[in-house]
């Protein structure tokens, strides 16, 4: 495919097209789009044409495109807004492309609500994970526009928000926007089933952000044991040592209460956080604490880290070791095998033996270990914060 015109459509069956778009359609021979697009545009297509349905797997569709030099593609709304034009540019970087957008669904919903949207933070959950949506909630975005799909529906999204204490938003839902017969817009109603396609806008009513530096006693603790938590001053110093502002993936090995993972998620909402804990009780603790402190999106895994399957985990560029179960060499070796070249490991030592083990093993593994701080909290023993790059 050498040339491609991508035309954005709404769900309206009362089409108004520019003279240029009308000419492109009349002169075209090969067309492509979803079934809904075909229903809308069929009457305007020339007498003889080839139509390629856009269905999954997309790779098969793109392969068919290679047989043609010139294709007219119909897409929804603005094809460059989480749209099919972006997919085409990735697959055909040298294609001569011209895009003819119309309003995307989030713009249309904002228009229906007479809602200024110049500062709206947009997220797509269409076939995508929760990460950027959670990030927007944690950061406290005032206005969040969200594209949904058949699994991440308004009801599912609302339930997740309530689960993590984000009841400080009003949700507006737009269904079948642009369709003269089926369009419906209104405030979210829990008892309602929302047909696809739909999208939502969340409007914040009050700011709800959890400050970092959470008091230790606020956490649900393992069997109520106050010593089984990384103390707040040490926790914050450890996060500083991890230098997370430019990191992407944090692993918390031996999370126990989840305090380090939660503080990291709150302070750096862009981070993907994967947490490991051998104790089964850790699963409930992480659930209770992450919900209490409004920190969704932490991937908590229970079991022995040394034997755990980590093939589906995002490779870390920062690792905090909160516990190693007497297997420091095994833990460090496994972490080093997947750590990004620019990554670092931080460990809090409570004894001279563990300090020497960390320093010597990381050096053997070709890393550069260093002592960052030694901190004494209240009447507890000194904690030495160690880092290896």
C-alpha positions as a printed Julia matrix, in Angstrom:
389×3 Matrix{Float64}:
   0.0     0.0    0.0
   1.51    3.3   -1.16
  -1.36    5.71  -0.67
  -4.23    5.8    1.8
  -7.05    8.2    2.57
  -8.53    7.72   6.04
 -12.0     9.18   6.51
 -13.5     9.63   9.97
 -17.21    8.91  10.41
 -19.64    9.37  13.27
 -22.59    7.03  13.81
 -24.87    9.42  11.96
 -26.7     8.08   8.89
 -27.23   11.67   7.69
 -23.82   12.12   6.19
 -22.35   15.47   5.28
 -19.06   15.07   3.44
 -16.75   17.69   2.0
 -16.4    17.88  -1.8
 -12.87   16.48  -1.52
 -14.01   13.44   0.48
 -16.93   12.89  -1.92
 -14.5    12.93  -4.86
 -12.11   10.48  -3.14
 -14.97    8.03  -2.55
 -16.31    8.33  -6.11
 -12.86    7.71  -7.6
 -11.96    4.88  -5.22
 -11.88    1.16  -5.97
 -10.74   -0.47  -2.73
 -12.42    0.45   0.56
 -12.07   -0.79   4.12
 -13.71   -0.28   7.49
 -15.81   -1.9   10.17
 -19.21   -3.43   9.46
 -20.87   -0.38  11.02
 -18.94    1.93   8.69
 -20.02   -0.13   5.68
 -23.68    0.19   6.65
 -23.32    3.97   6.92
 -21.37    4.58   3.71
 -22.6     1.78   1.39
 -25.0     3.96  -0.61
 -22.2     6.35  -1.56
 -19.73    3.75  -2.82
 -19.24    3.31  -6.6
 -20.99    0.51  -8.48
 -18.01   -1.83  -8.47
 -15.67   -1.89  -5.52
 -13.68   -4.16  -3.2
 -14.45   -3.99   0.53
 -12.06   -5.25   3.23
 -13.67   -5.69   6.65
 -11.55   -4.5    9.57
 -11.8    -7.42  11.97
  -9.42   -9.22  14.29
  -6.74  -10.33  13.87
  -5.69   -6.94  12.51
  -2.47   -8.4   11.1
  -4.53  -10.35   8.57
  -6.27   -7.15   7.47
  -2.96   -5.33   7.08
  -1.62   -8.24   5.05
  -4.53   -7.89   2.61
  -3.81   -4.17   2.26
  -0.38   -5.01   0.8
  -2.07   -6.29  -2.37
  -3.36   -2.81  -3.24
  -1.65    0.48  -4.06
  -4.45    2.83  -3.04
  -7.06    2.25  -0.31
  -9.8     4.38   1.22
 -10.27    3.5    4.88
 -13.25    4.5    7.02
 -12.72    4.82  10.77
 -14.6     6.23  13.74
 -14.29    9.88  14.74
 -10.74   11.17  14.52
  -8.64    8.29  13.14
  -5.53    9.71  14.82
  -7.18    9.73  18.26
  -6.61    6.17  19.53
  -7.67    5.3   16.01
  -6.9     3.1   13.06
  -4.7     5.68  11.32
  -2.12    5.18  14.07
  -2.1     1.43  13.37
  -1.61    2.11   9.65
   1.33    4.44  10.28
   3.04    1.78  12.38
   2.46   -0.92   9.75
   3.24    1.26   6.71
   5.67    3.99   7.88
   6.28    5.24   4.32
   2.63    5.38   3.25
   1.33    8.57   1.69
  -1.6     9.22   4.01
  -4.22   11.91   4.29
  -6.65   11.94   7.22
 -10.12   13.52   7.18
 -11.3    13.58  10.82
 -14.66   14.25  12.37
 -15.34   14.8   16.07
 -14.29   11.88  18.24
 -16.82   10.44  20.69
 -15.36   12.17  23.76
 -15.57   15.54  22.02
 -19.18   14.79  21.08
 -20.05   13.84  24.66
 -18.46   17.05  25.96
 -20.45   19.03  23.39
 -23.7    17.36  24.44
 -22.97   18.31  28.07
 -21.86   21.89  27.16
 -18.64   21.0   28.95
 -15.36   22.8   28.15
 -12.79   20.06  27.58
  -9.52   21.86  26.82
  -7.87   20.34  29.92
  -9.47   16.89  29.7
  -7.1    13.96  30.29
  -7.98   11.23  27.82
  -7.59    7.49  28.3
  -8.51    4.49  26.17
  -9.57    1.25  27.84
 -10.49   -0.28  24.48
  -8.49   -3.5   24.57
  -6.03   -1.84  26.93
  -5.06   -2.38  30.6
  -6.14   -0.18  33.51
  -2.73    1.47  34.0
  -3.28    4.95  32.5
  -6.82    5.15  33.91
  -5.55    4.34  37.41
  -2.74    6.85  36.95
  -5.26    9.61  36.18
  -7.32    8.8   39.29
  -4.3     8.71  41.59
  -2.99   11.97  40.18
  -6.39   13.58  40.72
  -7.15   14.74  37.17
 -10.07   17.17  37.17
 -11.65   15.86  33.97
 -11.06   12.37  32.59
 -12.4    11.25  29.22
 -12.39    7.5   28.73
 -13.05    5.21  25.77
 -14.61    1.91  26.85
 -15.06   -1.56  25.38
 -17.35   -4.55  25.91
 -15.39   -5.73  28.96
 -14.47   -2.41  30.55
 -17.98   -1.01  30.56
 -19.27    2.0   32.51
 -20.55   -0.42  35.19
 -17.18   -2.18  35.51
 -15.31    1.12  35.58
 -17.63    2.57  38.24
 -17.27   -0.54  40.41
 -13.47   -0.31  40.26
 -13.56    3.37  41.22
 -15.76    2.65  44.25
 -13.53   -0.26  45.27
 -10.56    2.1   45.61
 -12.5     4.96  47.18
 -12.81    7.25  44.16
 -16.4     8.32  44.78
 -15.49   11.96  44.18
 -16.41   11.99  40.49
 -19.62   12.33  38.52
 -19.7     9.99  35.52
 -21.38   11.06  32.29
 -22.09    8.35  29.71
 -22.68    8.79  26.0
 -24.17    5.91  23.99
 -24.2     5.58  20.2
 -23.16    9.2   19.81
 -24.17   10.64  16.46
 -26.81    7.99  15.8
 -30.1     9.82  15.37
 -32.2     6.94  16.7
 -30.03    5.35  19.39
 -28.01    8.21  20.93
 -28.43    8.66  24.68
 -26.51   10.91  27.07
 -26.83   11.18  30.83
 -25.38   10.79  34.31
 -24.32    7.22  35.14
 -27.05    5.07  36.68
 -25.84    1.82  38.37
 -28.99   -0.1   37.46
 -28.68    0.67  33.74
 -27.07   -1.56  31.11
 -25.12    0.48  28.59
 -25.06   -0.76  24.99
 -21.89   -0.4   22.92
 -20.43    1.77  21.63
 -20.22    4.17  24.55
 -17.74    6.45  26.25
 -17.57    8.3   29.56
 -16.37   11.56  31.04
 -15.53   11.77  34.75
 -15.86   15.21  36.33
 -14.21   15.66  39.71
 -16.34   17.08  42.52
 -13.62   17.23  45.17
  -9.91   16.44  45.22
  -9.0    13.14  46.83
  -5.29   12.44  46.9
  -3.4    10.45  49.5
  -0.24   12.16  50.67
   2.87   10.0   50.8
   4.52    9.46  54.14
   1.66    7.38  55.49
   1.83    6.83  59.26
   2.81    3.19  59.94
  -0.1     2.58  62.29
  -2.57    3.44  59.5
  -1.65    0.29  57.58
  -3.28   -3.07  58.17
  -0.35   -5.05  59.59
   0.65   -8.7   59.45
  -0.92  -10.19  62.59
  -0.82   -6.68  64.08
   2.98   -6.83  64.33
   4.3    -3.3   64.15
   7.84   -4.48  63.35
   6.69   -6.19  60.12
   6.65   -3.0   58.09
   9.29   -0.78  56.55
   9.11    2.26  58.81
   7.89    5.44  57.17
  11.17    7.45  57.27
  13.1     4.44  55.96
  10.39    3.79  53.35
  10.64    7.31  51.97
  14.43    7.28  52.01
  14.36    3.95  50.14
  12.04    5.39  47.49
  14.42    8.33  47.11
  17.32    5.9   46.67
  15.4     4.1   43.91
  15.2     7.39  41.94
  11.82    6.52  40.48
  10.94    9.69  38.56
  12.42    8.38  35.32
  11.76    4.68  35.96
   8.98    2.63  34.39
   8.68   -0.66  36.27
   9.22   -1.26  40.01
   9.42   -4.69  41.6
   8.85   -4.97  45.36
  10.2    -8.33  46.49
   8.84   -9.36  49.9
   6.09   -6.72  50.16
   4.42   -7.96  53.4
   1.97   -5.07  54.15
   2.51   -3.48  50.74
   3.66   -0.19  52.23
   6.58    0.38  49.82
   4.51   -0.55  46.75
   1.67    1.71  47.84
   3.86    4.72  48.62
   5.64    4.27  45.28
   2.33    4.06  43.39
   1.03    7.22  45.08
   4.21    9.23  44.6
   4.86    8.04  41.02
   1.5     7.07  39.46
   3.13    6.38  36.08
   5.01    3.39  37.54
   3.98   -0.17  36.86
   4.36   -1.85  40.25
   4.75   -5.63  40.58
   4.91   -6.93  44.17
   5.95  -10.38  45.39
   5.27  -11.98  48.79
   5.69  -15.59  49.93
   3.12  -15.38  52.75
  -0.46  -16.05  51.67
  -1.66  -13.41  54.14
   0.05  -10.83  51.96
  -2.69  -11.01  49.33
  -5.37   -9.78  51.73
  -3.06   -7.16  53.25
  -2.27   -5.71  49.83
  -5.95   -5.63  48.91
  -6.97   -3.92  52.15
  -4.14   -1.4   52.18
  -4.18   -0.48  48.48
  -7.95    0.11  48.66
  -7.67    2.09  51.89
  -5.04    4.44  50.45
  -6.53    4.72  46.93
  -3.7     2.93  45.11
  -5.17    0.75  42.34
  -3.1    -1.12  39.79
  -0.51   -2.92  41.92
   0.09   -6.43  40.57
   0.48   -8.53  43.75
   1.81  -12.08  43.36
   1.9   -14.69  46.12
   4.52  -17.45  46.26
   8.25  -18.06  46.46
   9.92  -15.42  44.3
  12.84  -17.7   43.52
  10.59  -20.23  41.77
   7.89  -17.83  40.51
   7.18  -17.5   36.8
   8.11  -13.91  35.94
   7.92  -14.24  32.16
   4.79  -12.06  31.96
   6.06   -9.35  34.33
   7.26   -6.03  32.88
  11.06   -6.05  33.17
  12.09   -3.86  36.12
  14.37   -0.86  36.07
  14.0    -0.48  39.86
  13.78   -3.22  42.5
  13.22   -2.94  46.24
  14.07   -6.02  48.27
  12.06   -6.0   51.48
  12.58   -9.68  52.24
  14.61  -12.52  50.82
  13.79  -15.56  52.99
  17.4   -16.55  53.54
  18.0   -16.74  49.77
  19.74  -13.47  49.03
  22.01  -14.89  46.32
  19.09  -16.57  44.52
  16.93  -13.43  44.75
  19.67  -11.08  43.53
  20.71  -13.41  40.72
  17.12  -13.69  39.46
  16.59   -9.94  39.67
  19.87   -9.18  37.91
  18.9   -11.49  35.02
  15.96   -9.24  34.07
  17.03   -5.82  35.4
  17.25   -3.07  32.78
  20.83   -1.86  32.08
  20.07    1.5   33.72
  18.27   -0.11  36.66
  19.07   -0.31  40.35
  18.34   -2.48  43.38
  17.75   -1.07  46.87
  17.95   -3.17  50.03
  17.59   -2.22  53.7
  20.08   -4.03  55.88
  19.45   -4.63  59.59
  22.68   -6.5   60.29
  26.33   -6.43  59.32
  25.98   -9.94  57.84
  23.16   -8.98  55.46
  24.99   -5.79  54.54
  28.17   -7.66  53.59
  26.17  -10.29  51.69
  24.39   -7.69  49.58
  27.58   -5.78  48.8
  29.63   -8.85  47.91
  26.94  -10.66  45.86
  25.97   -7.61  43.79
  29.66   -6.96  43.11
  30.08  -10.58  41.94
  27.11  -10.05  39.63
  28.92   -7.16  37.96
  27.01   -4.36  39.67
  28.23   -1.29  41.52
  27.05   -1.43  45.17
  27.07    1.53  47.53
  25.83    2.62  50.94
  23.26    5.4   50.65
  22.15    6.17  54.25
  22.11    4.77  57.74
  18.92    5.68  59.59
  17.76    5.1   63.16
  14.02    5.45  63.79
  12.95    5.94  67.41
  14.38    3.15  69.57
  14.83    0.69  66.71
  18.16   -0.64  65.48
  19.94    1.33  62.73
  18.91    0.53  59.14
  21.47    0.81  56.35
  20.03    1.62  52.93
  22.11   -0.05  50.23
  21.9     0.37  46.47
  23.44   -1.48  43.55
  23.43   -0.11  40.02
